[in-house]
């Protein structure tokens, strides 16, 4: 079945009224017929019909056995870390999302759960980095903001040999482009805030798992910690997901056009986009993903913060903001925004130069976006102090 057909029909009609749109069950509790006798719902932290519709939807989309919705992407990250116990180690992709890095380093280290980082696009490096106490291998692919790709299937095999779990943060690709559970991962998680909800109007986190054992564990953690997504935000996320495939297909096509245009510009140095033939992981991206994604990053030939800042302040359609995956295009300057807290040397090593700019491609017409970029680049050139 085609993806959109699958998504639309994974969302149930309301059994009580026949409502095609899942009702927002804004209730904390449910009347019981007798003590312990209920219709499958007793208290909304444990289970809520609107949240359940979303949870079943993400499970189906990711081909998992069960899905879970959390208050944010980071709450979903937190639930997965809680599968570990003191003494366990997480082996993570080296340019991992900053908030996940912060959880590993600033929250869980003191409980004896440690993380080490490796370039997971290098399979030998992954092999060599695994220790007896490695409990989880944690991937993001593509990564933020340099868009490195890791081979999920190959790393799933390594994980299996060593008896560890493979967790994939699938936020940048979304299930419309890549299905990690089908490639051998055990757990897939999302910041639903990005492509899944897709309209820059909600903060949400989602998890799908492959086995009943993991489903039981995550369900226990979700209920025990209470970091659930509310019914209204569940409904908004569900509403967004219904057009996921349509949106992302168009966004990816536009991204390829924009990336090719950036390559042709004199002022631009490196363009990072997996869809470009010279991207180091182009072939793997083509094999592993349906399309190449809708995030691009690039640097300027004159590698200065000022150039990049002038640029991002002069785009009109590309709004200067953190986040990605929405219907409106966004731009950001990682060195002074998302990666401000990262030491300069670590940033440079990760390929996040001073002039690196990240673009999230929305649903505007490609020619309008290209025109907007061209006009902003002209502003750089006419700044007198920059021309000297
Ligand atoms: C945004 C993001 C998160 C965190 O999600 P929130 O919804 O902001 O809590 C986690 N991982 C990746 C890759 C992200 O881009």
Short mmCIF file of C-alpha atoms and ligand atoms in Angstrom, two decimals:
data_model
loop_
_atom_site.label_atom_id
_atom_site.label_comp_id
_atom_site.label_asym_id
_atom_site.label_seq_id
_atom_site.Cartn_x
_atom_site.Cartn_y
_atom_site.Cartn_z
CA UNK A 1 0.00 0.00 0.00
CA UNK A 2 1.23 3.53 -0.76
CA UNK A 3 2.50 5.43 2.29
CA UNK A 4 -0.18 8.14 2.38
CA UNK A 5 -2.97 5.55 1.97
CA UNK A 6 -1.37 3.58 4.77
CA UNK A 7 -1.13 6.62 7.06
CA UNK A 8 -4.65 7.90 6.44
CA UNK A 9 -6.19 4.51 7.07
CA UNK A 10 -4.08 3.77 10.13
CA UNK A 11 -6.03 6.48 11.92
CA UNK A 12 -9.29 5.01 13.19
CA UNK A 13 -12.78 6.44 12.83
CA UNK A 14 -14.15 7.22 16.30
CA UNK A 15 -16.00 4.05 17.40
CA UNK A 16 -18.54 5.99 19.48
CA UNK A 17 -19.72 8.61 16.95
CA UNK A 18 -18.16 7.75 13.61
CA UNK A 19 -16.20 11.05 13.62
CA UNK A 20 -13.58 10.86 10.86
CA UNK A 21 -11.25 13.12 12.80
CA UNK A 22 -10.10 11.50 16.03
CA UNK A 23 -11.81 13.44 18.86
CA UNK A 24 -9.66 15.29 21.36
CA UNK A 25 -10.41 13.33 24.53
CA UNK A 26 -9.64 16.14 26.94
CA UNK A 27 -10.21 14.14 30.08
CA UNK A 28 -7.98 13.09 32.95
CA UNK A 29 -10.01 10.07 34.01
CA UNK A 30 -12.65 7.60 32.82
CA UNK A 31 -15.76 6.28 34.59
CA UNK A 32 -15.45 2.62 35.50
CA UNK A 33 -18.32 0.14 35.40
CA UNK A 34 -16.99 -1.67 38.46
CA UNK A 35 -13.61 -1.40 40.20
CA UNK A 36 -11.00 -2.25 37.58
CA UNK A 37 -13.62 -2.78 34.85
CA UNK A 38 -13.25 -0.19 32.11
CA UNK A 39 -13.22 0.27 28.34
CA UNK A 40 -9.42 0.10 28.10
CA UNK A 41 -8.86 3.54 29.58
CA UNK A 42 -8.66 4.39 33.26
CA UNK A 43 -6.42 7.45 33.66
CA UNK A 44 -4.93 9.66 30.92
CA UNK A 45 -1.30 9.40 32.07
CA UNK A 46 -1.55 5.66 31.43
CA UNK A 47 -3.66 5.80 28.30
CA UNK A 48 -5.75 8.30 26.37
CA UNK A 49 -7.73 7.58 23.18
CA UNK A 50 -6.37 10.59 21.24
CA UNK A 51 -2.79 9.80 22.22
CA UNK A 52 -3.38 6.12 21.47
CA UNK A 53 -4.48 6.96 17.91
CA UNK A 54 -1.17 8.80 17.42
CA UNK A 55 0.83 6.03 19.09
CA UNK A 56 -0.76 3.37 16.87
CA UNK A 57 -0.12 5.59 13.86
CA UNK A 58 3.64 5.99 14.51
CA UNK A 59 3.91 2.24 15.20
CA UNK A 60 2.33 1.51 11.82
CA UNK A 61 4.39 4.15 10.01
CA UNK A 62 7.66 2.80 11.39
CA UNK A 63 6.59 -0.87 11.14
CA UNK A 64 6.95 -1.27 14.90
CA UNK A 65 5.00 -3.43 17.32
CA UNK A 66 4.00 -0.41 19.45
CA UNK A 67 4.32 3.38 19.53
CA UNK A 68 4.57 5.95 22.30
CA UNK A 69 4.00 9.72 22.38
CA UNK A 70 5.96 12.00 24.68
CA UNK A 71 5.86 15.65 25.69
CA UNK A 72 8.88 16.44 23.47
CA UNK A 73 11.60 14.80 21.45
CA UNK A 74 13.89 15.10 24.44
CA UNK A 75 11.33 13.39 26.69
CA UNK A 76 11.40 10.49 24.20
CA UNK A 77 15.22 10.53 24.30
CA UNK A 78 15.04 10.48 28.10
CA UNK A 79 12.73 7.45 28.13
CA UNK A 80 15.16 5.51 25.95
CA UNK A 81 18.16 6.39 28.14
CA UNK A 82 16.19 5.03 31.11
CA UNK A 83 16.46 1.54 29.58
CA UNK A 84 20.06 1.66 30.82
CA UNK A 85 21.28 1.03 34.32
CA UNK A 86 24.30 2.24 36.21
CA UNK A 87 27.46 0.89 34.57
CA UNK A 88 25.96 0.75 31.08
CA UNK A 89 27.47 2.72 28.25
CA UNK A 90 25.93 4.34 25.19
CA UNK A 91 28.01 4.51 22.02
CA UNK A 92 26.71 7.50 20.09
CA UNK A 93 27.20 9.21 16.74
CA UNK A 94 29.77 11.98 17.26
CA UNK A 95 27.72 14.91 15.96
CA UNK A 96 24.64 13.96 17.97
CA UNK A 97 21.81 16.44 18.64
CA UNK A 98 22.95 18.91 21.31
CA UNK A 99 20.05 18.23 23.68
CA UNK A 100 20.72 14.49 23.61
CA UNK A 101 24.42 15.16 24.27
CA UNK A 102 23.42 17.34 27.22
CA UNK A 103 21.24 14.56 28.67
CA UNK A 104 24.11 12.06 28.40
CA UNK A 105 26.73 14.39 29.84
CA UNK A 106 24.87 16.57 32.34
CA UNK A 107 22.00 14.36 33.54
CA UNK A 108 22.94 10.69 33.33
CA UNK A 109 26.68 10.65 33.94
CA UNK A 110 26.07 11.19 37.64
CA UNK A 111 23.89 8.07 37.70
CA UNK A 112 26.73 6.00 36.22
CA UNK A 113 25.39 5.84 32.67
CA UNK A 114 28.14 7.05 30.35
CA UNK A 115 28.38 7.89 26.67
CA UNK A 116 31.23 7.69 24.19
CA UNK A 117 31.18 9.15 20.71
CA UNK A 118 32.37 7.77 17.41
CA UNK A 119 32.10 8.65 13.74
CA UNK A 120 29.38 6.10 12.93
CA UNK A 121 29.78 6.66 9.19
CA UNK A 122 33.02 4.66 9.66
CA UNK A 123 32.01 1.03 10.32
CA UNK A 124 35.49 -0.05 11.47
CA UNK A 125 35.46 2.73 14.04
CA UNK A 126 32.09 1.48 15.34
CA UNK A 127 33.43 -2.09 15.59
CA UNK A 128 36.48 -0.99 17.51
CA UNK A 129 34.61 1.33 19.86
CA UNK A 130 32.23 -1.30 21.27
CA UNK A 131 33.01 -2.49 24.82
CA UNK A 132 31.48 -5.19 26.98
CA UNK A 133 29.41 -2.60 28.83
CA UNK A 134 28.00 -1.00 25.65
CA UNK A 135 24.24 -1.37 26.00
CA UNK A 136 23.05 0.96 23.21
CA UNK A 137 24.40 2.17 19.88
CA UNK A 138 22.73 5.52 19.23
CA UNK A 139 22.53 6.84 15.67
CA UNK A 140 21.23 9.89 13.95
CA UNK A 141 21.27 9.76 10.18
CA UNK A 142 21.40 12.22 8.49
CA UNK A 143 23.11 14.20 11.24
CA UNK A 144 22.71 17.81 12.22
CA UNK A 145 23.96 20.09 10.71
CA UNK A 146 26.59 18.42 8.51
CA UNK A 147 24.26 15.69 7.15
CA UNK A 148 26.54 12.72 7.56
CA UNK A 149 24.92 9.35 6.79
CA UNK A 150 25.48 6.11 8.72
CA UNK A 151 24.69 2.62 7.45
CA UNK A 152 21.80 1.48 9.66
CA UNK A 153 21.70 -2.07 8.35
CA UNK A 154 25.44 -2.67 8.78
CA UNK A 155 25.43 -1.17 12.27
CA UNK A 156 22.36 -3.23 13.22
CA UNK A 157 24.40 -6.32 12.41
CA UNK A 158 27.29 -5.10 14.57
CA UNK A 159 24.81 -4.38 17.39
CA UNK A 160 23.34 -7.87 17.13
CA UNK A 161 26.75 -9.56 17.28
CA UNK A 162 27.60 -7.64 20.46
CA UNK A 163 24.18 -7.97 22.06
CA UNK A 164 23.42 -4.25 22.19
CA UNK A 165 20.34 -2.32 21.20
CA UNK A 166 20.37 -0.09 18.13
CA UNK A 167 18.50 3.18 18.63
CA UNK A 168 17.96 5.48 15.65
CA UNK A 169 16.84 9.09 16.03
CA UNK A 170 14.97 9.34 12.72
CA UNK A 171 13.99 13.01 13.08
CA UNK A 172 15.91 14.30 10.04
CA UNK A 173 14.66 11.66 7.60
CA UNK A 174 11.17 10.87 8.97
CA UNK A 175 9.51 7.52 8.32
CA UNK A 176 8.47 8.78 4.88
CA UNK A 177 12.13 8.51 3.77
CA UNK A 178 13.67 5.87 6.02
CA UNK A 179 12.42 3.03 8.21
CA UNK A 180 15.16 2.04 10.66
CA UNK A 181 13.21 -0.86 12.22
CA UNK A 182 13.03 -2.51 8.79
CA UNK A 183 16.82 -2.13 8.56
CA UNK A 184 17.39 -3.92 11.87
CA UNK A 185 17.16 -1.18 14.50
CA UNK A 186 15.39 -2.00 17.78
CA UNK A 187 14.04 1.44 18.64
CA UNK A 188 13.29 4.46 16.50
CA UNK A 189 12.60 7.85 18.00
CA UNK A 190 11.54 11.26 16.73
CA UNK A 191 11.26 14.83 17.61
CA UNK A 192 7.67 14.93 16.31
CA UNK A 193 8.09 18.70 16.50
CA UNK A 194 9.87 18.59 13.13
CA UNK A 195 8.65 16.72 9.99
CA UNK A 196 5.93 14.59 11.59
CA UNK A 197 3.84 17.45 12.99
CA UNK A 198 5.36 19.55 10.22
CA UNK A 199 3.80 22.98 10.80
CA UNK A 200 6.02 24.52 13.50
CA UNK A 201 3.09 24.54 15.91
CA UNK A 202 3.70 21.76 18.43
CA UNK A 203 6.45 20.16 20.54
CA UNK A 204 6.19 16.37 20.57
CA UNK A 205 8.28 13.21 20.82
CA UNK A 206 7.55 9.75 19.42
CA UNK A 207 9.00 6.26 19.80
CA UNK A 208 8.33 3.02 17.96
CA UNK A 209 9.83 -0.32 19.00
CA UNK A 210 10.34 -3.72 17.39
CA UNK A 211 9.70 -6.17 20.23
CA UNK A 212 7.02 -6.71 22.85
CA UNK A 213 9.71 -6.71 25.55
CA UNK A 214 10.83 -3.20 24.57
CA UNK A 215 7.21 -2.08 24.25
CA UNK A 216 6.54 -3.21 27.83
CA UNK A 217 9.66 -1.45 29.12
CA UNK A 218 8.95 1.86 27.35
CA UNK A 219 5.29 1.72 28.37
CA UNK A 220 6.37 1.26 31.98
CA UNK A 221 8.83 4.19 31.78
CA UNK A 222 6.26 6.43 30.07
CA UNK A 223 3.65 5.77 32.74
CA UNK A 224 6.10 5.86 35.64
CA UNK A 225 7.66 9.20 34.65
CA UNK A 226 4.51 10.77 33.21
CA UNK A 227 6.21 12.62 30.35
CA UNK A 228 3.24 12.04 28.06
CA UNK A 229 1.93 14.09 25.15
CA UNK A 230 -1.41 15.76 25.93
CA UNK A 231 -4.55 15.04 23.87
CA UNK A 232 -4.56 18.38 22.04
CA UNK A 233 -0.91 18.11 20.99
CA UNK A 234 -1.50 14.46 20.05
CA UNK A 235 -4.32 15.57 17.77
CA UNK A 236 -2.18 18.30 16.16
CA UNK A 237 0.64 15.83 15.54
CA UNK A 238 -1.78 13.32 14.06
CA UNK A 239 -3.21 16.01 11.82
CA UNK A 240 0.29 16.89 10.60
CA UNK A 241 1.30 13.29 9.92
CA UNK A 242 -1.52 12.83 7.42
CA UNK A 243 0.30 15.05 4.90
CA UNK A 244 3.84 13.94 5.83
CA UNK A 245 4.56 12.13 2.60
CA UNK A 246 3.16 14.90 0.39
CA UNK A 247 5.13 17.56 2.23
CA UNK A 248 8.41 15.78 2.39
CA UNK A 249 8.37 14.68 -1.22
CA UNK A 250 8.00 18.28 -2.38
CA UNK A 251 10.47 19.57 0.23
CA UNK A 252 13.11 17.05 -0.91
CA UNK A 253 12.66 17.96 -4.57
CA UNK A 254 13.02 21.66 -3.77
CA UNK A 255 16.03 20.96 -1.53
CA UNK A 256 17.89 19.28 -4.40
CA UNK A 257 17.25 22.31 -6.64
CA UNK A 258 18.36 24.73 -3.94
CA UNK A 259 21.48 22.67 -3.15
CA UNK A 260 22.49 22.57 -6.83
CA UNK A 261 21.99 26.31 -7.07
CA UNK A 262 24.16 26.92 -3.99
CA UNK A 263 26.95 24.83 -5.56
CA UNK A 264 26.92 27.19 -8.57
CA UNK A 265 27.44 30.34 -6.50
CA UNK A 266 30.87 32.03 -6.30
CA UNK A 267 30.46 33.14 -2.69
CA UNK A 268 29.62 29.64 -1.46
CA UNK A 269 32.29 27.18 -0.40
CA UNK A 270 31.11 23.72 0.74
CA UNK A 271 27.52 22.54 0.29
CA UNK A 272 26.44 19.60 2.48
CA UNK A 273 23.49 17.74 0.99
CA UNK A 274 23.33 13.95 0.61
CA UNK A 275 21.63 14.34 -2.78
CA UNK A 276 24.74 15.92 -4.36
CA UNK A 277 26.90 13.33 -6.15
CA UNK A 278 30.05 14.51 -4.37
CA UNK A 279 28.58 14.12 -0.87
CA UNK A 280 30.79 11.45 0.78
CA UNK A 281 27.77 9.25 1.64
CA UNK A 282 25.71 9.95 -1.51
CA UNK A 283 25.48 6.32 -2.58
CA UNK A 284 24.50 5.04 0.87
CA UNK A 285 21.88 7.78 1.22
CA UNK A 286 20.38 6.74 -2.11
CA UNK A 287 20.19 3.13 -0.96
CA UNK A 288 18.95 3.75 2.58
CA UNK A 289 16.57 6.68 2.04
CA UNK A 290 13.71 7.17 -0.39
CA UNK A 291 14.84 10.75 -1.08
CA UNK A 292 17.73 12.81 0.23
CA UNK A 293 15.96 14.94 2.85
CA UNK A 294 15.16 18.64 3.04
CA UNK A 295 17.92 20.06 5.21
CA UNK A 296 21.00 21.61 3.59
CA UNK A 297 24.01 23.25 5.16
CA UNK A 298 26.69 25.31 3.46
CA UNK A 299 29.61 27.56 4.23
CA UNK A 300 30.95 30.71 2.60
CA UNK A 301 34.36 31.01 0.91
CA UNK A 302 35.19 33.78 3.32
CA UNK A 303 34.73 31.80 6.52
CA UNK A 304 33.54 34.42 8.97
CA UNK A 305 30.70 34.62 11.47
CA UNK A 306 29.87 38.12 10.23
CA UNK A 307 29.28 36.97 6.64
CA UNK A 308 26.95 34.19 7.77
CA UNK A 309 25.12 36.48 10.20
CA UNK A 310 24.61 39.14 7.54
CA UNK A 311 23.26 36.47 5.24
CA UNK A 312 20.75 34.96 7.70
CA UNK A 313 19.55 38.43 8.70
CA UNK A 314 18.83 39.33 5.07
CA UNK A 315 16.77 36.42 3.83
CA UNK A 316 13.06 37.23 3.70
CA UNK A 317 11.36 33.91 2.99
CA UNK A 318 13.84 31.86 5.00
CA UNK A 319 12.94 32.86 8.56
CA UNK A 320 15.79 32.99 11.04
CA UNK A 321 14.80 30.39 13.63
CA UNK A 322 15.87 27.17 15.31
CA UNK A 323 14.04 23.95 14.41
CA UNK A 324 13.30 22.44 11.02
CA UNK A 325 10.79 20.35 9.13
CA UNK A 326 7.96 22.90 8.95
CA UNK A 327 5.99 24.18 5.97
CA UNK A 328 7.85 27.51 6.05
CA UNK A 329 11.54 27.54 5.20
CA UNK A 330 13.94 28.35 8.02
CA UNK A 331 17.59 29.29 8.21
CA UNK A 332 19.96 29.25 11.14
CA UNK A 333 23.58 29.89 11.98
CA UNK A 334 24.69 26.88 14.07
CA UNK A 335 27.90 28.47 15.41
CA UNK A 336 25.92 31.20 17.17
CA UNK A 337 22.60 29.39 17.66
CA UNK A 338 22.15 25.60 17.96
CA UNK A 339 25.86 24.90 18.63
CA UNK A 340 26.72 28.03 20.59
CA UNK A 341 27.57 25.96 23.66
CA UNK A 342 29.96 23.68 21.75
CA UNK A 343 33.63 24.66 22.17
CA UNK A 344 35.02 26.28 18.97
CA UNK A 345 37.61 23.55 18.46
CA UNK A 346 35.04 20.72 18.77
CA UNK A 347 32.77 22.61 16.38
CA UNK A 348 35.49 23.00 13.75
CA UNK A 349 36.41 19.33 14.07
CA UNK A 350 32.77 18.37 13.49
CA UNK A 351 32.75 20.46 10.30
CA UNK A 352 30.69 23.30 11.79
CA UNK A 353 32.70 26.23 10.50
CA UNK A 354 32.08 29.85 11.54
CA UNK A 355 30.24 30.64 8.32
CA UNK A 356 28.15 27.44 8.18
CA UNK A 357 24.45 28.13 7.56
CA UNK A 358 21.68 25.52 7.86
CA UNK A 359 18.56 25.67 5.72
CA UNK A 360 15.31 23.79 6.33
CA UNK A 361 13.37 23.72 3.08
CA UNK A 362 9.64 24.33 3.34
CA UNK A 363 6.82 24.28 0.83
CA UNK A 364 7.51 27.56 -1.00
CA UNK A 365 8.21 27.40 -4.74
CA UNK A 366 11.87 26.56 -5.44
CA UNK A 367 12.39 29.63 -7.65
CA UNK A 368 11.16 31.92 -4.86
CA UNK A 369 13.55 30.34 -2.36
CA UNK A 370 16.48 30.53 -4.79
CA UNK A 371 15.69 34.17 -5.46
CA UNK A 372 15.57 34.86 -1.72
CA UNK A 373 19.02 33.28 -1.24
CA UNK A 374 20.46 35.24 -4.17
CA UNK A 375 19.14 38.54 -2.82
CA UNK A 376 20.56 37.86 0.65
CA UNK A 377 23.96 36.97 -0.85
CA UNK A 378 23.96 40.30 -2.71
CA UNK A 379 23.59 42.03 0.66
CA UNK A 380 26.81 40.41 1.81
CA UNK A 381 28.64 41.82 -1.17
CA UNK A 382 27.43 45.40 -0.75
CA UNK A 383 28.27 45.62 2.97
CA UNK A 384 31.16 48.11 2.68
CA UNK A 385 33.10 46.87 5.71
CA UNK A 386 32.98 43.35 4.35
CA UNK A 387 34.22 44.27 0.88
CA UNK A 388 37.46 45.90 2.04
C1 LIG B 1 14.82 18.72 17.72
C2 LIG B 1 15.50 17.42 17.87
C3 LIG B 1 15.41 16.68 19.07
C4 LIG B 1 14.68 17.20 20.29
O1 LIG B 1 13.32 17.31 20.06
P1 LIG B 1 12.37 18.37 20.84
O2 LIG B 1 11.03 18.06 20.28
O3 LIG B 1 12.87 19.73 20.52
O4 LIG B 1 12.51 18.06 22.30
C5 LIG B 1 16.03 15.44 19.12
N1 LIG B 1 16.74 14.96 18.07
C6 LIG B 1 16.87 15.65 16.92
C7 LIG B 1 17.67 15.08 15.80
C8 LIG B 1 16.27 16.91 16.78
O5 LIG B 1 16.42 17.60 15.65
#
